[in-house]
Structures are given as C-alpha cells and as structure tokens.
Tab-separated table of C-alpha atoms in Angstrom:
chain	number	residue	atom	x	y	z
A	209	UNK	CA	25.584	5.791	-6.304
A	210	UNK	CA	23.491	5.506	-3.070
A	211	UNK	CA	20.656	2.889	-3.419
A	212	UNK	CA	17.511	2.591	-1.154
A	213	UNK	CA	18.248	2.973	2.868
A	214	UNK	CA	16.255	2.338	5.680
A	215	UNK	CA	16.592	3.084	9.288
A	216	UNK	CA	16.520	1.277	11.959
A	217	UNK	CA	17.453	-1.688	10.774
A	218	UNK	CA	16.140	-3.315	13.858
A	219	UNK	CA	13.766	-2.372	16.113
A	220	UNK	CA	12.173	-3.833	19.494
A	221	UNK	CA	9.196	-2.571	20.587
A	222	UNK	CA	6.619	-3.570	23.279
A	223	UNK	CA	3.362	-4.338	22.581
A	224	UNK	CA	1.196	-0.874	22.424
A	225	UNK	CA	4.397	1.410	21.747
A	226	UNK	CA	4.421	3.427	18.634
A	227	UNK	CA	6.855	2.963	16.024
A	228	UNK	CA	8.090	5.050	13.032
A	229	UNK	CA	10.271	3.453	10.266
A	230	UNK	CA	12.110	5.375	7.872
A	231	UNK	CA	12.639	5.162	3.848
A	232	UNK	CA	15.205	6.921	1.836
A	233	UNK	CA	14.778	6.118	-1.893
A	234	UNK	CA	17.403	6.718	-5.021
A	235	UNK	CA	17.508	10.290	-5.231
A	236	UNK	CA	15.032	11.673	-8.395
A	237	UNK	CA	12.805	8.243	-8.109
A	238	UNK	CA	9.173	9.174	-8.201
A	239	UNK	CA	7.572	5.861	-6.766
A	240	UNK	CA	8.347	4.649	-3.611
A	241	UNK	CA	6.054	1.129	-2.176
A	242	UNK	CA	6.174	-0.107	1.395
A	243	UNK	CA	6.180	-3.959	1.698
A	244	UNK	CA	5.869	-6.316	4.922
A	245	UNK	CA	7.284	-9.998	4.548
A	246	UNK	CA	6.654	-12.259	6.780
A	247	UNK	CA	9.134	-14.878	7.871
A	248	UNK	CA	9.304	-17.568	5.323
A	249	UNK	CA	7.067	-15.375	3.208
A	250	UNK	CA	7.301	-13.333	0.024
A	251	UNK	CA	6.632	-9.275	1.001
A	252	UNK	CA	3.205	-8.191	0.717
A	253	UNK	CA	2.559	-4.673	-0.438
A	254	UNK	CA	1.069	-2.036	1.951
A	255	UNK	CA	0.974	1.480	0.267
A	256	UNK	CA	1.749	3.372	-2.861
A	257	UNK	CA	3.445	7.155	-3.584
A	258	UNK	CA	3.966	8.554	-6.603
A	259	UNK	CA	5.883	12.255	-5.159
A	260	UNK	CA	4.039	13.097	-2.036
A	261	UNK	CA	0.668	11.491	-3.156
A	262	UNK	CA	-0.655	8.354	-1.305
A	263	UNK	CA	-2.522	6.770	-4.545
A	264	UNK	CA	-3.225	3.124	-3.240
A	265	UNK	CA	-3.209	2.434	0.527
A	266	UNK	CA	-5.223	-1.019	0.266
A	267	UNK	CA	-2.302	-3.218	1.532
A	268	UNK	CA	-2.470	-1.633	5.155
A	269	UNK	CA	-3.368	-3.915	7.877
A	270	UNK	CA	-5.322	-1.546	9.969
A	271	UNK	CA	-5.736	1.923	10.930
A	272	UNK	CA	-2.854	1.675	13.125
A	273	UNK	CA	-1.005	1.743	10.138
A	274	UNK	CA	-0.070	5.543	8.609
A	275	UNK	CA	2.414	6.487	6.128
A	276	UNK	CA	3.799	9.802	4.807
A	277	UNK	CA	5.961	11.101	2.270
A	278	UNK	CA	5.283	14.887	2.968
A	279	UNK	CA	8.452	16.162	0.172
A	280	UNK	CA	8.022	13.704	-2.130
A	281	UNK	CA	11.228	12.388	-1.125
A	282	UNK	CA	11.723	10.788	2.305
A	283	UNK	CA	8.899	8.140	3.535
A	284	UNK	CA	7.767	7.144	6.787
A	285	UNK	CA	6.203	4.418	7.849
A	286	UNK	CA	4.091	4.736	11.375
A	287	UNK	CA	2.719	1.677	13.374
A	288	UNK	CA	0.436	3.054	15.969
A	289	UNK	CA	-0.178	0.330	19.417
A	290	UNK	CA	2.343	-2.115	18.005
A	291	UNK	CA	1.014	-5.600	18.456
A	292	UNK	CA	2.920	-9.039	17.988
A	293	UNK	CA	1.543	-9.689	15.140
A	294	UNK	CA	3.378	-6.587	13.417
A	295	UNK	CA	6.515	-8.432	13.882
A	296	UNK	CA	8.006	-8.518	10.512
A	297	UNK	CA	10.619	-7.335	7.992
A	298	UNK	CA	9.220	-4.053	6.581
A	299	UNK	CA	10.595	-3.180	2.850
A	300	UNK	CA	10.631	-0.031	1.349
A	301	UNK	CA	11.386	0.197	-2.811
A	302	UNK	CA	11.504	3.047	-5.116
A	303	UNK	CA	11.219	3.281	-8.924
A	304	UNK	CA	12.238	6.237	-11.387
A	305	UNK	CA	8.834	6.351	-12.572
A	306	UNK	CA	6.859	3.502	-11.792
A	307	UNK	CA	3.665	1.694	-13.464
A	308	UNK	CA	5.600	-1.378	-13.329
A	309	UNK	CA	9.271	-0.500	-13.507
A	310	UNK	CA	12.262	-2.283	-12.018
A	311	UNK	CA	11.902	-1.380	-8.113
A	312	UNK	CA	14.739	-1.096	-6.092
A	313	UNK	CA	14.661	-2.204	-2.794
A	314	UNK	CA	15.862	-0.975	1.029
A	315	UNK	CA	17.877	-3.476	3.040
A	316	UNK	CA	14.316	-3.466	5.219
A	317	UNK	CA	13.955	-2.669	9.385
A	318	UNK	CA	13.108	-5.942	11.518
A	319	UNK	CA	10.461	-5.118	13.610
A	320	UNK	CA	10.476	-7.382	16.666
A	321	UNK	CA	7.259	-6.605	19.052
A	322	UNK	CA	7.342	-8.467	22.502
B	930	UNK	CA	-7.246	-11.921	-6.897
B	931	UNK	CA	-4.035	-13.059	-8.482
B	932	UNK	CA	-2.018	-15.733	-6.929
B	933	UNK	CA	1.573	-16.078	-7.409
B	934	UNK	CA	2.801	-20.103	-6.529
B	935	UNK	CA	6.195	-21.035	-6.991
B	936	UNK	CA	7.441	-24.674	-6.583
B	937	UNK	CA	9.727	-25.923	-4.970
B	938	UNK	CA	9.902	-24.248	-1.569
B	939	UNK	CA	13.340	-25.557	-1.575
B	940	UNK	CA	15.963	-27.105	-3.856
B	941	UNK	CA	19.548	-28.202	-3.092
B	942	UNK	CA	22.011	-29.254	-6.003
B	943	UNK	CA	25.758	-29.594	-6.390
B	944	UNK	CA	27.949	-27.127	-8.179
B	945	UNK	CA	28.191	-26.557	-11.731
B	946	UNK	CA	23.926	-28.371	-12.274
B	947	UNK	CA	21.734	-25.902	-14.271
B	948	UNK	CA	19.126	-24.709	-11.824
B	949	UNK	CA	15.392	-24.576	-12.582
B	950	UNK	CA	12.880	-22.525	-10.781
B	951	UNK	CA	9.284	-22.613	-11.424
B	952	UNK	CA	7.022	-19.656	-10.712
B	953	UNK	CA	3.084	-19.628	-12.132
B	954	UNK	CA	0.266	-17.073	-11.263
B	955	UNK	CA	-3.716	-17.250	-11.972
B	956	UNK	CA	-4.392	-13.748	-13.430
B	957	UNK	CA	-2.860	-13.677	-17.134
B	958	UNK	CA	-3.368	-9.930	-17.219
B	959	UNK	CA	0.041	-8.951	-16.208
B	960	UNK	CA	1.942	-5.963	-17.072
B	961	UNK	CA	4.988	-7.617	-16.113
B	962	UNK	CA	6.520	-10.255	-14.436
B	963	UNK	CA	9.979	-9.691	-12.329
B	964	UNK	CA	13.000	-12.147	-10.622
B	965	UNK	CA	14.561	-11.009	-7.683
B	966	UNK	CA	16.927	-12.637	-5.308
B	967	UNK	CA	17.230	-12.812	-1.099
B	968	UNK	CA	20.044	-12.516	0.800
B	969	UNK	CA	19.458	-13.834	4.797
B	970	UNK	CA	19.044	-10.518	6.383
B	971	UNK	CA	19.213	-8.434	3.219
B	972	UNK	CA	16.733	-6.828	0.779
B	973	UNK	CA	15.604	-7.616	-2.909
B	974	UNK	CA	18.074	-7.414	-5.883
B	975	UNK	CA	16.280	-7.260	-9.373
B	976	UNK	CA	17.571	-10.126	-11.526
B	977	UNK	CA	15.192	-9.634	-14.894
B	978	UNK	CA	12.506	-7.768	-15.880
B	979	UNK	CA	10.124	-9.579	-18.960
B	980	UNK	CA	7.478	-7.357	-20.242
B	981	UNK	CA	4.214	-8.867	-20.775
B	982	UNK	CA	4.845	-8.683	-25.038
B	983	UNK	CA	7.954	-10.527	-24.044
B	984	UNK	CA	8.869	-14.700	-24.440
B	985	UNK	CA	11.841	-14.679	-22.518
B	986	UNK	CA	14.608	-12.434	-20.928
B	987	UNK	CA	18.490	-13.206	-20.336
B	988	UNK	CA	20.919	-12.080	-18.516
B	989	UNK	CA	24.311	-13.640	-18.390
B	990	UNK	CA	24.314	-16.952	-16.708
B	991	UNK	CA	19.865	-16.389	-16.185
B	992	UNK	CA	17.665	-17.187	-18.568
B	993	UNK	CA	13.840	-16.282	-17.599
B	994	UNK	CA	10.604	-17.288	-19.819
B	995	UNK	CA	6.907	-16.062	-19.448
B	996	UNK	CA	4.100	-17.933	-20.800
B	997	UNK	CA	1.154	-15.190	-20.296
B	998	UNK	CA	-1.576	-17.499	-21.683
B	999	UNK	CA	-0.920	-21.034	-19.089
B	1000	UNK	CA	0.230	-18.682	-16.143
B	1001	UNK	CA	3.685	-19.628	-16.244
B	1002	UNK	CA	7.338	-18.327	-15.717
B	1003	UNK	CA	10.580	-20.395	-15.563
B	1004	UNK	CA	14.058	-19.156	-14.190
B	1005	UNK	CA	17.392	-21.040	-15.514
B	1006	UNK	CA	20.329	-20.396	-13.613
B	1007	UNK	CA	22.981	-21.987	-16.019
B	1008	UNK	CA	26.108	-24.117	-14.453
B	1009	UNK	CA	25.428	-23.152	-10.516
B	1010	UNK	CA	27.525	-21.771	-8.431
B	1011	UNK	CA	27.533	-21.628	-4.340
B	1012	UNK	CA	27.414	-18.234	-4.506
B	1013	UNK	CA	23.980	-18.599	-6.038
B	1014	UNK	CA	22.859	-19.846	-2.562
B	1015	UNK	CA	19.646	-17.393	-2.002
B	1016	UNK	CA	15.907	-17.117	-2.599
B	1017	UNK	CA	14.419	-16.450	-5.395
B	1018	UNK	CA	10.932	-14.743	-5.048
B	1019	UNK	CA	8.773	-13.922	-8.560
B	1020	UNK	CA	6.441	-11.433	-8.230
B	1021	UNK	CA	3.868	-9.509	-11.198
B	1022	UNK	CA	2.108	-6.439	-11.618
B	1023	UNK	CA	-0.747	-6.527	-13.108
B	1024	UNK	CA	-2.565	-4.419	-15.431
B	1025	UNK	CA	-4.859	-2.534	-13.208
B	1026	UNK	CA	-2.329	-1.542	-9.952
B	1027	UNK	CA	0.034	1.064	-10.087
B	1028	UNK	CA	2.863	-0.906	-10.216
B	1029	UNK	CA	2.312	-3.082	-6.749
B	1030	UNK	CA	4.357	-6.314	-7.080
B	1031	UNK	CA	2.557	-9.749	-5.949
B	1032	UNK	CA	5.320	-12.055	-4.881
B	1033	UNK	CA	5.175	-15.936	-4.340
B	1034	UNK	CA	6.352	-17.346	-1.449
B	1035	UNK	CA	10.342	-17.696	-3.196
B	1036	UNK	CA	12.190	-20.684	-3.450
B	1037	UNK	CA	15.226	-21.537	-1.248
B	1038	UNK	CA	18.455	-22.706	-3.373
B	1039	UNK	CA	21.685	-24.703	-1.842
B	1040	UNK	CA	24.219	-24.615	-4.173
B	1041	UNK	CA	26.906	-27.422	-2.503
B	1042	UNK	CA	30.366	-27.124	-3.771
C-alpha cells in the first residue's frame, strides 16, 4: 500500500519567495503532524490536524508560517518571505487515529533558501 | 519542558557486536516513548512502540526498555549488521499533547563489516 508522500522533494527558493510544500498521508489516517529537522538535528514539531482541524499550531516559527488541510485529507504547508534560516528538511507524518499512535512518516522536501 | 538527550552522538562497531543506544528524557509523564530509524536523505521508519504501562518492547533482532520513573530508555540491536548503518532518533509524547513527538538529537551508528 502507498505510505506518506511529499512533494517536492527539493526545493530552492530565494530569500523572500513564497513556498508551498505538499503532504499526502496513508489514505483513512486521521492525524497528520508537520515536523522541521534541522541538519544534524532530531525534527521538531510545527502543527497538528486531526481531519481538517488545526488543534495545536504552537511549533510554528512565525507567522510566515500557514498550514492547511482544507478535506481532511491532503496538507499543505506554506512559508510566506522565505528566509535562510527556513532551510531545512520539512517532515510530514500521519497516524490512523492519533493521541500517541505509531506515526508514519513522508520521505520529507529539502528546503534550500539562498 | 521535556528534554529528550540521547548519548552517544555517534558510535562505530564491527559486525556481528550487540549495539546499545541510550536515550533519557526529564518529564516522566509520557504517554509513550517511540524508536525510529534515518536513512541519509530519507524519512522516519517506526522501529517499536512501548506504552508508558510497558517495561520493554521487542522486535526481532531489537530489544527496547523504558524506565518511566529515572527518565530512561535503552535500544539493543542484537549481533549488528552493516545494514544497520543509520540514526536512531527516540522521541515521546507526553501526556498532555495530542500526540506531538519530542525527538533527541539521534545517534549515528557505523556498522563495519
């Protein structure tokens, strides 16, 4: 069965052009997460869904940061005014349920800003 | 605010040593605690799952404990191989998110044949 895809898998951007990264999760999975690791770093966590409901947005950077899962189904994550500092791989997981389940993760897009 | 720590950054062995990776965390109210393993340039695969009730979970050659009350979880990987070669990140979720893992940093295995 399909797992978790994300597209692009790279991306170059330069700094102040707006990005949008895009999540597919297992088909029927309620929870989806965004994640941003950092090289050499384990991924932090950025926002929550559960369907099309955003319940926990605390791990975004900034307001630059947006995300939307309008179907309950497909996620995307928006970076508004990239900066270099975005640079990073951005993982997206999904969960049947969630509330702690096993999440299944995305191969993850490489943002490079310049 | 929980921190996840896991030592060593990096471990190199020769084929066929039992691998032990160390992963500990300051908030003991966990809902779970999960392994997962890092390809270069690829995402997270799930190696075990232990439930906060739980001592210890296996799974084939892996072997993972939890010790909820010192903070502490321990991965065995039993008889290495080279394809072992990855990082291994632990991460929890505690008992008041909604389901957010907190990774360490990972640890960076070299299994040399």
């Amino acid at each position: 069965g399909a797992g978790v895809s994300q597209s692009p898998r790279y991306k170059v951007a330069k700094r102040g052009q707006d990005v949008a990264l895009r999540c597919d999760p297992i088909s029927g999975h309620v929870s989806l997460f965004w994640y941003q690791q950092a090289l050499g770093q384990g991924p932090e966590f950025l926002t929550y869904f559960q369907n099309e409901a955003q319940l926990d947005k605390s791990g975004l950077p900034s307001d630059r940061f947006f995300a939307e899962r309008p179907e309950g189904s497909v996620s995307t994550l928006k970076i508004q005014r990239t900066q270099q500092e975005d640079s990073a791989v951005y993982l997206c997981a999904s969960s049947l349920l969630g509330g702690g389940e096993t999440q299944y993760f995305g191969p993850g897009t490489r943002l490079l800003v310049l | 605010k929980q921190e996840v720590t896991q030592i060593p950054a990096a471990l190199s062995v020769p084929e066929g040593e039992n691998l032990v990776l160390n992963c500990s965390f300051t908030d003991s109210a966990i809902y779970n605690l999960q392994w997962f393993r890092q390809d270069p340039g690829k995402g997270l695969t799930s190696l075990l799952l232990i439930q906060s009730s739980q001592r210890e979970q296996t799974s084939g050659r892996l072997n993972a404990s939890l010790d909820k009350s010192s903070g502490r979880s321990t991965l065995y990987i039993a008889a290495s191989q080279p394809g072992d070669s990855a990082t291994y990140l632990c991460a929890v979720v505690t008992t008041d998110s909604w389901g957010k893992l907190q990774f360490g940093a990972g640890t960076q295995v070299v299994v040399t044949p």
